[in-house]
Short mmCIF file of C-alpha atoms in Angstrom, two decimals:
data_model
loop_
_atom_site.label_atom_id
_atom_site.label_comp_id
_atom_site.label_asym_id
_atom_site.label_seq_id
_atom_site.Cartn_x
_atom_site.Cartn_y
_atom_site.Cartn_z
CA UNK A 22 0.05 0.05 0.00
CA UNK A 23 1.31 3.46 -0.88
CA UNK A 24 1.34 5.41 2.51
CA UNK A 25 2.39 8.66 0.91
CA UNK A 26 -0.46 9.15 -1.56
CA UNK A 27 -2.71 11.90 -0.22
CA UNK A 28 -6.32 11.20 0.61
CA UNK A 29 -8.92 13.32 -1.26
CA UNK A 30 -8.90 16.30 1.05
CA UNK A 31 -7.91 19.92 0.40
CA UNK A 32 -4.16 20.50 1.14
CA UNK A 33 -3.27 23.38 3.42
CA UNK A 34 -0.16 25.58 3.44
CA UNK A 35 2.05 25.11 6.55
CA UNK A 36 2.39 28.84 6.98
CA UNK A 37 1.40 32.17 5.43
CA UNK A 38 4.67 32.50 3.48
CA UNK A 39 5.48 28.92 2.62
CA UNK A 40 4.91 28.06 -1.04
CA UNK A 41 3.44 24.90 -2.36
CA UNK A 42 4.71 23.39 -5.60
CA UNK A 43 3.19 20.58 -7.67
CA UNK A 44 5.44 18.70 -9.96
CA UNK A 45 4.27 16.35 -12.76
CA UNK A 46 6.96 13.83 -13.73
CA UNK A 47 8.38 14.00 -10.17
CA UNK A 48 9.90 10.46 -10.52
CA UNK A 49 11.92 11.40 -13.55
CA UNK A 50 15.39 12.84 -13.76
CA UNK A 51 14.35 16.54 -13.77
CA UNK A 52 11.48 16.00 -11.35
CA UNK A 53 13.63 14.40 -8.73
CA UNK A 54 16.30 17.14 -8.89
CA UNK A 55 13.67 19.80 -8.88
CA UNK A 56 11.92 18.31 -5.87
CA UNK A 57 15.21 18.32 -3.92
CA UNK A 58 15.92 21.92 -4.93
CA UNK A 59 12.41 23.13 -3.93
CA UNK A 60 12.66 21.43 -0.55
CA UNK A 61 15.96 23.25 0.01
CA UNK A 62 14.09 26.47 -0.74
CA UNK A 63 11.53 25.68 1.94
CA UNK A 64 8.65 24.63 -0.25
CA UNK A 65 5.92 22.14 0.44
CA UNK A 66 6.27 19.73 -2.48
CA UNK A 67 3.62 17.61 -4.12
CA UNK A 68 4.06 15.22 -7.06
CA UNK A 69 1.92 13.30 -9.53
CA UNK A 70 2.88 9.76 -10.36
CA UNK A 71 1.27 7.19 -12.59
CA UNK A 72 -0.09 3.97 -11.10
CA UNK A 73 2.23 1.11 -11.85
CA UNK A 74 2.51 -2.49 -10.79
CA UNK A 75 6.27 -2.04 -10.40
CA UNK A 76 8.13 0.38 -8.18
CA UNK A 77 9.20 3.49 -10.09
CA UNK A 78 10.27 5.88 -7.35
CA UNK A 79 14.00 5.05 -6.99
CA UNK A 80 15.02 8.66 -7.91
CA UNK A 81 13.02 10.06 -4.99
CA UNK A 82 13.41 7.34 -2.35
CA UNK A 83 15.77 9.50 -0.38
CA UNK A 84 13.17 12.38 -0.05
CA UNK A 85 10.07 10.20 0.02
CA UNK A 86 9.08 11.14 3.51
CA UNK A 87 9.38 14.85 2.74
CA UNK A 88 6.92 15.03 -0.16
CA UNK A 89 3.35 14.19 -0.90
CA UNK A 90 2.44 12.13 -3.95
CA UNK A 91 -0.84 11.78 -5.87
CA UNK A 92 -1.83 9.21 -8.44
CA UNK A 93 -2.57 10.80 -11.75
CA UNK A 94 -2.06 10.70 -15.48
CA UNK A 95 -1.62 13.37 -18.17
CA UNK A 96 -4.46 11.94 -20.24
CA UNK A 97 -7.03 12.08 -17.43
CA UNK A 98 -8.50 15.62 -17.24
CA UNK A 99 -10.80 15.02 -14.26
CA UNK A 100 -8.00 13.54 -12.22
CA UNK A 101 -5.60 16.45 -12.96
CA UNK A 102 -8.32 18.98 -12.06
CA UNK A 103 -9.05 17.14 -8.85
CA UNK A 104 -5.39 17.12 -7.74
CA UNK A 105 -4.88 20.74 -8.60
CA UNK A 106 -8.04 21.80 -6.78
CA UNK A 107 -7.05 19.98 -3.64
CA UNK A 108 -3.42 21.09 -3.60
CA UNK A 109 -3.93 24.74 -4.74
CA UNK A 110 -0.29 25.08 -5.58
CA UNK A 111 1.51 28.39 -5.90
CA UNK A 112 3.63 26.86 -8.67
CA UNK A 113 3.13 23.98 -11.09
CA UNK A 114 6.06 22.43 -12.97
CA UNK A 115 4.88 20.31 -15.89
CA UNK A 116 7.76 17.92 -16.54
CA UNK A 117 5.65 14.85 -17.40
CA UNK A 118 5.80 13.62 -21.03
CA UNK A 119 6.58 10.70 -23.26
CA UNK A 120 10.01 12.17 -23.68
CA UNK A 121 11.93 9.69 -25.88
CA UNK A 122 12.13 11.07 -29.38
CA UNK A 123 12.82 7.76 -31.10
CA UNK A 124 9.87 6.14 -29.22
CA UNK A 125 7.59 8.98 -30.34
CA UNK A 126 7.79 7.69 -33.92
CA UNK A 127 6.47 4.29 -32.64
CA UNK A 128 3.88 5.88 -30.30
CA UNK A 129 2.87 9.12 -32.02
CA UNK A 130 -0.71 9.21 -30.77
CA UNK A 131 0.14 8.59 -27.11
CA UNK A 132 3.01 11.07 -27.37
CA UNK A 133 0.56 13.71 -28.59
CA UNK A 134 -1.99 12.89 -25.92
CA UNK A 135 0.46 13.02 -22.95
CA UNK A 136 2.97 15.53 -24.11
CA UNK A 137 0.85 17.94 -26.08
CA UNK A 138 -2.73 17.70 -24.88
CA UNK A 139 -1.57 16.94 -21.38
CA UNK A 140 -0.17 20.45 -21.09
CA UNK A 141 -3.49 21.94 -22.28
CA UNK A 142 -5.33 19.82 -19.65
CA UNK A 143 -3.27 21.34 -16.87
CA UNK A 144 -3.65 24.85 -18.15
CA UNK A 145 -7.38 24.41 -18.39
CA UNK A 146 -7.53 22.81 -14.93
CA UNK A 147 -5.82 25.89 -13.51
CA UNK A 148 -8.29 28.19 -15.18
CA UNK A 149 -11.47 26.16 -14.25
CA UNK A 150 -10.32 25.82 -10.66
CA UNK A 151 -10.15 29.61 -10.49
CA UNK A 152 -6.41 29.63 -9.83
CA UNK A 153 -5.24 31.56 -12.89
CA UNK A 154 -4.14 34.43 -10.60
CA UNK A 155 -2.82 32.28 -7.83
CA UNK A 156 -0.80 29.54 -9.65
CA UNK A 157 2.31 30.11 -11.77
CA UNK A 158 2.96 27.47 -14.43
CA UNK A 159 6.26 26.23 -15.91
CA UNK A 160 6.16 24.12 -19.07
CA UNK A 161 9.15 21.96 -19.96
CA UNK A 162 9.60 22.86 -23.60
CA UNK A 163 12.43 21.30 -25.65
CA UNK A 164 15.17 22.16 -28.15
CA UNK A 165 13.49 19.47 -30.38
CA UNK A 166 11.13 22.38 -31.32
CA UNK A 167 13.96 23.59 -33.53
CA UNK A 168 14.48 20.27 -35.29
CA UNK A 169 15.80 21.14 -38.79
CA UNK A 170 17.44 24.25 -37.49
CA UNK A 171 16.92 27.53 -39.27
CA UNK A 172 19.92 29.23 -37.63
CA UNK A 173 22.86 28.43 -35.32
CA UNK A 174 22.78 29.02 -32.40
CA UNK A 175 19.10 28.88 -31.57
CA UNK A 176 17.44 31.59 -29.59
CA UNK A 177 13.92 32.37 -28.33
CA UNK A 178 13.15 33.93 -31.72
CA UNK A 179 14.54 31.14 -33.95
CA UNK A 180 11.70 29.65 -36.11
CA UNK A 181 10.57 26.16 -35.13
CA UNK A 182 10.86 23.14 -37.34
CA UNK A 183 10.17 20.00 -35.31
CA UNK A 184 11.12 16.68 -36.90
CA UNK A 185 9.48 14.09 -34.68
CA UNK A 186 6.06 13.40 -33.13
CA UNK A 187 7.68 14.40 -29.83
CA UNK A 188 8.83 17.77 -31.26
CA UNK A 189 5.35 18.36 -32.76
CA UNK A 190 3.65 17.60 -29.42
CA UNK A 191 6.03 19.94 -27.60
CA UNK A 192 5.21 22.64 -30.17
CA UNK A 193 1.50 22.25 -29.48
CA UNK A 194 2.23 22.61 -25.76
CA UNK A 195 4.48 25.66 -26.28
CA UNK A 196 1.79 27.56 -28.14
CA UNK A 197 -0.91 26.48 -25.64
CA UNK A 198 1.19 28.10 -22.87
CA UNK A 199 1.57 31.36 -24.85
CA UNK A 200 -2.17 31.28 -25.69
CA UNK A 201 -3.30 30.90 -22.09
CA UNK A 202 -0.83 33.60 -20.96
CA UNK A 203 -2.16 36.09 -23.44
CA UNK A 204 -5.86 35.08 -23.22
CA UNK A 205 -6.28 34.73 -19.47
CA UNK A 206 -3.29 36.73 -18.16
CA UNK A 207 -1.90 33.61 -16.49
CA UNK A 208 1.69 33.53 -15.28
CA UNK A 209 2.93 30.71 -17.62
CA UNK A 210 6.42 30.20 -18.90
CA UNK A 211 8.08 27.94 -21.47
CA UNK A 212 11.56 26.74 -20.63
CA UNK A 213 13.11 25.68 -23.97
CA UNK A 214 15.67 23.31 -22.43
CA UNK A 215 18.43 21.77 -24.49
CA UNK A 216 19.71 18.34 -23.72
CA UNK A 217 20.46 17.85 -20.04
CA UNK A 218 21.81 14.72 -18.51
CA UNK A 219 22.95 13.30 -15.16
CA UNK A 220 23.55 10.05 -13.26
CA UNK A 221 19.76 9.79 -13.03
CA UNK A 222 19.27 9.80 -16.85
CA UNK A 223 17.18 6.90 -18.14
CA UNK A 224 19.02 3.97 -19.67
CA UNK A 225 17.59 4.46 -23.23
CA UNK A 226 19.07 7.95 -23.69
CA UNK A 227 22.33 8.02 -25.63
CA UNK A 228 24.51 9.62 -22.94
CA UNK A 229 23.43 7.01 -20.39
CA UNK A 230 23.83 4.24 -22.92
CA UNK A 231 27.41 5.35 -23.37
CA UNK A 232 28.41 5.83 -19.72
CA UNK A 233 26.72 2.57 -18.62
CA UNK A 234 28.01 0.71 -21.71
CA UNK A 235 31.63 1.66 -20.98
CA UNK A 236 31.20 0.41 -17.37
CA UNK A 237 29.70 -2.84 -18.61
CA UNK A 238 32.54 -3.31 -21.09
CA UNK A 239 35.06 -2.78 -18.36
CA UNK A 240 33.38 -5.32 -16.01
CA UNK A 241 33.12 -7.87 -18.85
CA UNK A 242 29.36 -8.24 -19.42
CA UNK A 243 29.24 -6.30 -22.68
CA UNK A 244 31.43 -6.93 -25.73
CA UNK A 245 30.49 -3.96 -27.97
CA UNK A 246 28.50 -0.81 -27.44
CA UNK A 247 25.86 -0.22 -30.23
CA UNK A 248 24.96 3.39 -31.04
CA UNK A 249 23.01 5.28 -33.72
CA UNK A 250 23.95 8.53 -35.44
CA UNK A 251 27.49 9.37 -34.27
CA UNK A 252 27.47 12.65 -36.18
CA UNK A 253 24.51 14.13 -34.28
CA UNK A 254 25.63 17.16 -32.31
CA UNK A 255 24.02 18.32 -29.13
CA UNK A 256 24.33 21.04 -26.48
CA UNK A 257 24.58 18.95 -23.27
CA UNK A 258 24.30 20.29 -19.75
CA UNK A 259 23.68 18.92 -16.25
CA UNK A 260 20.12 18.52 -15.16
CA UNK A 261 20.95 19.86 -11.74
CA UNK A 262 21.87 23.18 -13.31
CA UNK A 263 18.73 23.27 -15.39
CA UNK A 264 16.20 22.80 -12.57
CA UNK A 265 17.57 26.09 -11.04
CA UNK A 266 16.54 27.87 -14.23
CA UNK A 267 13.04 26.36 -14.14
CA UNK A 268 12.53 27.76 -10.67
CA UNK A 269 14.04 31.09 -11.61
CA UNK A 270 11.51 31.65 -14.43
CA UNK A 271 8.62 31.50 -11.98
CA UNK A 272 10.25 34.06 -9.65
CA UNK A 273 10.36 36.89 -12.24
CA UNK A 274 7.85 39.75 -12.27
CA UNK A 275 6.65 39.03 -15.75
CA UNK A 276 6.10 35.66 -17.44
CA UNK A 277 8.32 34.93 -20.41
CA UNK A 278 9.95 32.15 -22.39
CA UNK A 279 13.67 31.27 -22.12
CA UNK A 280 16.27 29.14 -23.87
CA UNK A 281 18.35 27.20 -21.35
CA UNK A 282 21.56 25.74 -22.71
CA UNK A 283 25.34 25.77 -22.24
CA UNK A 284 26.21 27.37 -25.60
CA UNK A 285 28.58 24.55 -26.44
CA UNK A 286 27.99 21.73 -28.85
CA UNK A 287 29.58 18.24 -29.03
CA UNK A 288 28.95 15.16 -31.21
CA UNK A 289 27.82 11.77 -29.95
CA UNK A 290 31.20 10.45 -31.18
CA UNK A 291 33.12 12.96 -29.15
CA UNK A 292 31.17 12.27 -26.01
CA UNK A 293 31.74 8.49 -26.43
CA UNK A 294 35.46 9.12 -26.99
CA UNK A 295 35.69 11.14 -23.83
CA UNK A 296 33.97 8.50 -21.71
CA UNK A 297 36.21 5.75 -23.05
CA UNK A 298 39.25 7.92 -22.32
CA UNK A 299 38.15 8.41 -18.75
CA UNK A 300 38.00 4.62 -18.42
CA UNK A 301 41.51 4.24 -19.83
CA UNK A 302 40.72 3.36 -23.50
CA UNK A 303 42.04 5.21 -26.56
CA UNK A 304 39.44 4.86 -29.29
CA UNK A 305 40.32 5.02 -33.00
CA UNK A 306 37.38 5.63 -35.34
CA UNK A 307 37.29 4.22 -38.87
CA UNK A 308 34.68 3.79 -41.57
CA UNK A 309 31.64 5.94 -42.30
CA UNK A 310 27.91 5.79 -41.73
CA UNK A 311 26.57 2.34 -40.74
CA UNK A 312 30.07 0.88 -41.20
CA UNK A 313 31.82 3.08 -38.70
CA UNK A 314 33.49 1.41 -35.73
CA UNK A 315 35.42 2.47 -32.70
CA UNK A 316 38.51 0.38 -31.96
CA UNK A 317 40.64 0.16 -28.85
CA UNK A 318 44.08 1.16 -30.09
CA UNK A 319 45.87 -1.01 -27.57
CA UNK A 320 44.05 -4.35 -28.18
CA UNK A 321 42.50 -3.79 -31.64
CA UNK A 322 39.12 -4.84 -30.21
CA UNK A 323 35.98 -3.24 -31.63
CA UNK A 324 34.27 -1.40 -28.75
CA UNK A 325 31.63 0.58 -30.66
CA UNK A 326 29.56 -0.20 -33.66
CA UNK A 327 26.80 1.68 -35.45
CA UNK A 328 23.34 0.09 -35.55
CA UNK A 329 20.69 1.36 -37.95
CA UNK A 330 17.99 0.27 -35.43
CA UNK A 331 18.85 3.37 -33.40
CA UNK A 332 18.48 5.81 -36.31
CA UNK A 333 15.41 8.07 -36.32
CA UNK A 334 13.17 8.21 -39.43
CA UNK A 335 13.94 11.94 -39.46
CA UNK A 336 17.23 13.00 -37.93
CA UNK A 337 18.11 16.22 -36.06
CA UNK A 338 21.70 16.87 -36.87
CA UNK A 339 22.71 19.77 -34.55
CA UNK A 340 21.24 21.68 -31.69
CA UNK A 341 23.09 24.60 -30.08
CA UNK A 342 21.38 27.01 -27.75
CA UNK A 343 22.14 30.67 -26.89
CA UNK A 344 21.34 31.20 -23.22
CA UNK A 345 22.04 35.00 -23.24
CA UNK A 346 18.50 35.98 -22.32
CA UNK A 347 18.48 33.62 -19.33
CA UNK A 348 21.83 34.93 -18.21
CA UNK A 349 20.63 38.52 -18.49
CA UNK A 350 17.12 38.19 -16.93
CA UNK A 351 17.44 35.19 -14.66
CA UNK A 352 21.09 35.56 -13.63
CA UNK A 353 21.49 31.92 -14.71
CA UNK A 354 24.63 30.31 -16.01
CA UNK A 355 25.54 26.60 -16.15
CA UNK A 356 28.13 25.48 -13.56
CA UNK A 357 28.97 22.06 -14.97
CA UNK A 358 30.92 21.44 -18.17
CA UNK A 359 30.53 18.40 -20.46
CA UNK A 360 33.69 16.85 -19.01
CA UNK A 361 32.34 17.17 -15.48
CA UNK A 362 28.95 15.82 -16.58
CA UNK A 363 30.60 12.80 -18.21
CA UNK A 364 32.70 12.25 -15.07
CA UNK A 365 29.68 12.45 -12.77
CA UNK A 366 27.77 9.90 -14.86
CA UNK A 367 30.79 7.60 -15.28
CA UNK A 368 31.58 7.69 -11.59
CA UNK A 369 28.02 6.60 -10.79
CA UNK A 370 27.81 3.83 -13.44
CA UNK A 371 31.20 2.39 -12.49
CA UNK A 372 30.07 2.30 -8.81
CA UNK A 373 26.79 0.51 -9.87
CA UNK A 374 28.86 -2.22 -11.49
CA UNK A 375 31.26 -2.53 -8.52
CA UNK A 376 34.04 -0.71 -10.23
CA UNK A 377 36.18 2.29 -9.46
CA UNK A 378 36.75 4.97 -12.06
CA UNK A 379 40.51 5.31 -12.68
CA UNK A 380 42.16 8.24 -10.84
CA UNK A 381 43.45 9.43 -14.19
CA UNK A 382 39.79 10.28 -15.16
CA UNK A 383 40.12 13.40 -13.01
CA UNK A 384 42.73 14.85 -15.37
CA UNK A 385 40.04 15.48 -17.91
CA UNK A 386 38.05 17.76 -15.66
CA UNK A 387 37.83 21.46 -16.38
CA UNK A 388 37.45 22.02 -12.64
CA UNK A 389 39.81 19.92 -10.55
CA UNK A 390 37.74 20.65 -7.49
CA UNK A 391 34.60 19.19 -8.99
CA UNK A 392 32.58 16.98 -6.62
CA UNK A 393 30.29 14.24 -7.97
CA UNK A 394 26.58 14.84 -7.46
CA UNK A 395 25.59 11.17 -7.22
CA UNK A 396 26.53 10.49 -3.58
CA UNK A 397 22.78 10.35 -2.63
CA UNK A 398 22.00 7.88 -5.40
CA UNK A 399 24.80 5.57 -4.34
CA UNK A 400 23.88 5.81 -0.71
CA UNK A 401 20.24 4.99 -1.63
CA UNK A 402 21.38 1.88 -3.58
CA UNK A 403 23.28 0.64 -0.57
CA UNK A 404 20.28 1.20 1.67
CA UNK A 405 18.12 -0.70 -0.78
CA UNK A 406 20.50 -3.64 -0.64
CA UNK A 407 20.18 -3.81 3.08
CA UNK A 408 16.41 -3.26 3.04
CA UNK A 409 16.50 0.15 4.63
CA UNK A 410 15.32 2.25 1.65
CA UNK A 411 12.20 4.35 2.04
CA UNK A 412 9.96 3.73 -0.93
CA UNK A 413 6.46 3.05 -2.07
CA UNK A 414 6.55 -0.48 -0.72
CA UNK A 415 5.13 1.05 2.44
CA UNK A 416 7.74 -0.51 4.68
#
């Protein structure tokens, strides 16, 4: 039994000045970091989770007793309205979505329902509950809006050209936010976030596939890492930095839309090369397209192959954001470079497989004083092994 799901009574603020936040997608990478951040700011934090027969709260186990969870789904209007009416949040952060671009080609209708119309359902729930002057709304937009990019770098005024059902759904949500802001004078913001990763990233995303794949190769349970488009270039940042920007958007005097990015772009190939180097491998690339391989120079063993099954029907070749507006108006800048992000993820994945990342990996860091962010995750895993973890099992 889930002992942390709130009963259907109206939630109350703990004090006159204490804010209440509601997070959809709280069990995901961004939702878990945002929940931690808001708790540190003194918020009362509520989250919406989907009913599942398996446990899916591992990212929030360490804060489980400090938050209140509600069952819900982005395709259920009455449920979302009920939760919002009971909680009466000062701020809503909509992070829930079917967020995997490749999967969106296989599940286009569900992606549209949850990612596009789901946003509209929340906006309409805020309005019909009479909270349009009380509740501020943050929408997790995406750099996938730009798709086939019209200019480099991309800014808040760059024309959109989405190239996936996911991007199209996010475009619908983006314009829904602007429409409700202008039609009902709601405080609603779009955060156009470029790719952001962390040790909590899901295993089907390319950065996590690489860092976990390198660890598996080192421990001997994976021969070759299979990847898709090695030429794709992305602007990668750390999710922990990006949740600060989400919060900052809702603290401004006037609602607006912001690009959140590092302003630096790297290819999938270069990220993979960096991760293998941190593990002590020197990769030499040869071949082109589907025939490209990455070979360990020392042993001649093929460590990376390209697999067409990971190609998208319509590729997005390069995404590079210009965060100047966020820097100027939100005083936001990223604190973590790509090298530190890779180190953080590698450190975690090596630990998961009972390995230690070589000391030489630290020589790649831009900031020698960098401290890994994954201590809580690793401690939670240890507690789980000993049966001490707090989770939805209700123990």
